[in-house]
XYZ file of C-alpha atoms in Angstrom:
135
model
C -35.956 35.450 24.324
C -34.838 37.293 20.848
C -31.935 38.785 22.925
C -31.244 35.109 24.102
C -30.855 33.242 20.443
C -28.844 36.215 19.380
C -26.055 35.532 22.030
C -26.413 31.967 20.880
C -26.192 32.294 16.949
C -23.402 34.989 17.562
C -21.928 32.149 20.149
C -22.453 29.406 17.474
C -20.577 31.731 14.523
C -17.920 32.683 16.724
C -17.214 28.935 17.681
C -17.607 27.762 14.155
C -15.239 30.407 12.791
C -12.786 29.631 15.164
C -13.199 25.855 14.071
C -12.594 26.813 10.504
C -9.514 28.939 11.565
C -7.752 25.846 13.847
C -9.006 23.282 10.415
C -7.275 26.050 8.848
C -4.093 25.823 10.714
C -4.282 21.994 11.013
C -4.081 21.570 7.275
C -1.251 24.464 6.953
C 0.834 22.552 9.484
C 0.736 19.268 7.580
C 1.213 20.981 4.832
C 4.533 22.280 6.424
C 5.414 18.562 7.553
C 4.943 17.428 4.175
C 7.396 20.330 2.313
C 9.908 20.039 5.382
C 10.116 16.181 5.019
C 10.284 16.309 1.166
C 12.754 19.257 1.009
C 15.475 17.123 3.677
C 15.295 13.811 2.217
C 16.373 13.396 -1.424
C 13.396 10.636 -1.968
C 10.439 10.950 -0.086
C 7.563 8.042 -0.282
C 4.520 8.459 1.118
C 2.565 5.323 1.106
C -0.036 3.014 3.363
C 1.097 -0.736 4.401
C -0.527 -3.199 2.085
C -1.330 -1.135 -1.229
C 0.024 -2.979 -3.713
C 1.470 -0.031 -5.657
C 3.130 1.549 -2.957
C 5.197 -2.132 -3.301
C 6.177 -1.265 -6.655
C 6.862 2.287 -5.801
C 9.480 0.775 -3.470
C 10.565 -1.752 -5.096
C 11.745 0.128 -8.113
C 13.296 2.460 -6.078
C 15.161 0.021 -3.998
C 16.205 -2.184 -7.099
C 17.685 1.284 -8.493
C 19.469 1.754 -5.554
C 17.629 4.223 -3.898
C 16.670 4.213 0.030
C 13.942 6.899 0.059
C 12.106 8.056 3.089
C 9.254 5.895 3.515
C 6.053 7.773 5.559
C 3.359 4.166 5.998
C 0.437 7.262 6.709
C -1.931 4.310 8.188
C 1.050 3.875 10.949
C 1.356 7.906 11.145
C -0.449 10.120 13.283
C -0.959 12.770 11.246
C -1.856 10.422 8.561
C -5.447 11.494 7.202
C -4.135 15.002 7.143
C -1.447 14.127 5.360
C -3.058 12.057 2.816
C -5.583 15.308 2.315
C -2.656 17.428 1.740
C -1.034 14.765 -0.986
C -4.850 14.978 -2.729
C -4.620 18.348 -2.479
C -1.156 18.365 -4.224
C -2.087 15.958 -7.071
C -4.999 17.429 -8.485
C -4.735 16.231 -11.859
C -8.174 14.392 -11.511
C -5.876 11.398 -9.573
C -8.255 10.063 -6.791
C -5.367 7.688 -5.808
C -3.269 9.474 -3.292
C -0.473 7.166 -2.526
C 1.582 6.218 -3.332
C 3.154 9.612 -3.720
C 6.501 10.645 -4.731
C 8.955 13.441 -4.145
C 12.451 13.951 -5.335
C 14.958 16.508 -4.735
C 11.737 18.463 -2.702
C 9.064 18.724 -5.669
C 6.438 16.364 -6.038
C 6.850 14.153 -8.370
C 3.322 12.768 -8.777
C 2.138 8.985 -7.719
C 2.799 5.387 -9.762
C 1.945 6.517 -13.187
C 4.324 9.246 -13.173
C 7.113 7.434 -11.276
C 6.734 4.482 -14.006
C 6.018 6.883 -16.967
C 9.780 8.237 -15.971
C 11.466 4.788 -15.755
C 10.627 3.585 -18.966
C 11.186 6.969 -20.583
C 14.724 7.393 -19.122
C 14.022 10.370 -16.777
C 14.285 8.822 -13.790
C 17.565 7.895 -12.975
C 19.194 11.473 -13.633
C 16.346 13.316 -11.029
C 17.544 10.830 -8.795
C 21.257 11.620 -9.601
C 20.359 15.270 -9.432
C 18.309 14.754 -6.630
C 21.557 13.349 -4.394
C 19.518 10.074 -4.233
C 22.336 7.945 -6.337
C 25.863 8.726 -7.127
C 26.515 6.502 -10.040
């Protein structure tokens, strides 16, 4: 019987190491989805249909002539990993995770930051240096 529930609890940690090690992997390939889209798009906007500030994200960005890459992550399927990889990335006590920007490949940060650059006059040349306008 001893030798029994040792198999099993060796079973069970085996199994539940090999969990952590593919969660592991899971989160480094989103990761990896999340650098390789925000290094090959200029603007990168990762957002979820029907939060109002992922609007406003866009719309700014649109009404400064910018088309970025829009990822809806409620209409993605690797959606919940991605959004734990974008809390992950801005952990400055932010529990908002979208919307979240990138530009030129470096996070940017969400709608505080993006609007914290407009009005201070920041914005426009990372976009510029970015490749995102050419005015």
């Amino acid at each position: 019987m001893a030798k029994a529930m040792t198999l099993n609890s060796e079973a069970s940690s085996s199994s539940s190491s090999s969990a952590a090690a593919a969660a592991a992997m899971k989160v480094e390939k989103t990761y990896e989805i999340v650098t390789h889209l925000a290094s090959s798009n200029a603007v990168v906007l990762f957002s979820i249909s029907g939060c109002c500030m992922c609007t406003v994200a866009k719309r700014l960005l649109f009404s400064l002539g910018v088309g970025p890459t829009i990822v809806e992550l409620d209409h993605h399927v690797a959606g919940r990993e991605i959004q734990a990889v974008l809390f992950q990335l801005s952990s400055n006590g932010q529990h908002q995770t979208v919307p979240a920007i990138f530009v030129g490949g470096k996070f940017l940060g969400g709608i505080e930051t993006l609007m914290a650059c407009h009005i201070n006059g920041t914005l426009v040349p990372l976009l510029k240096d970015a490749g995102a306008l050419w005015l």
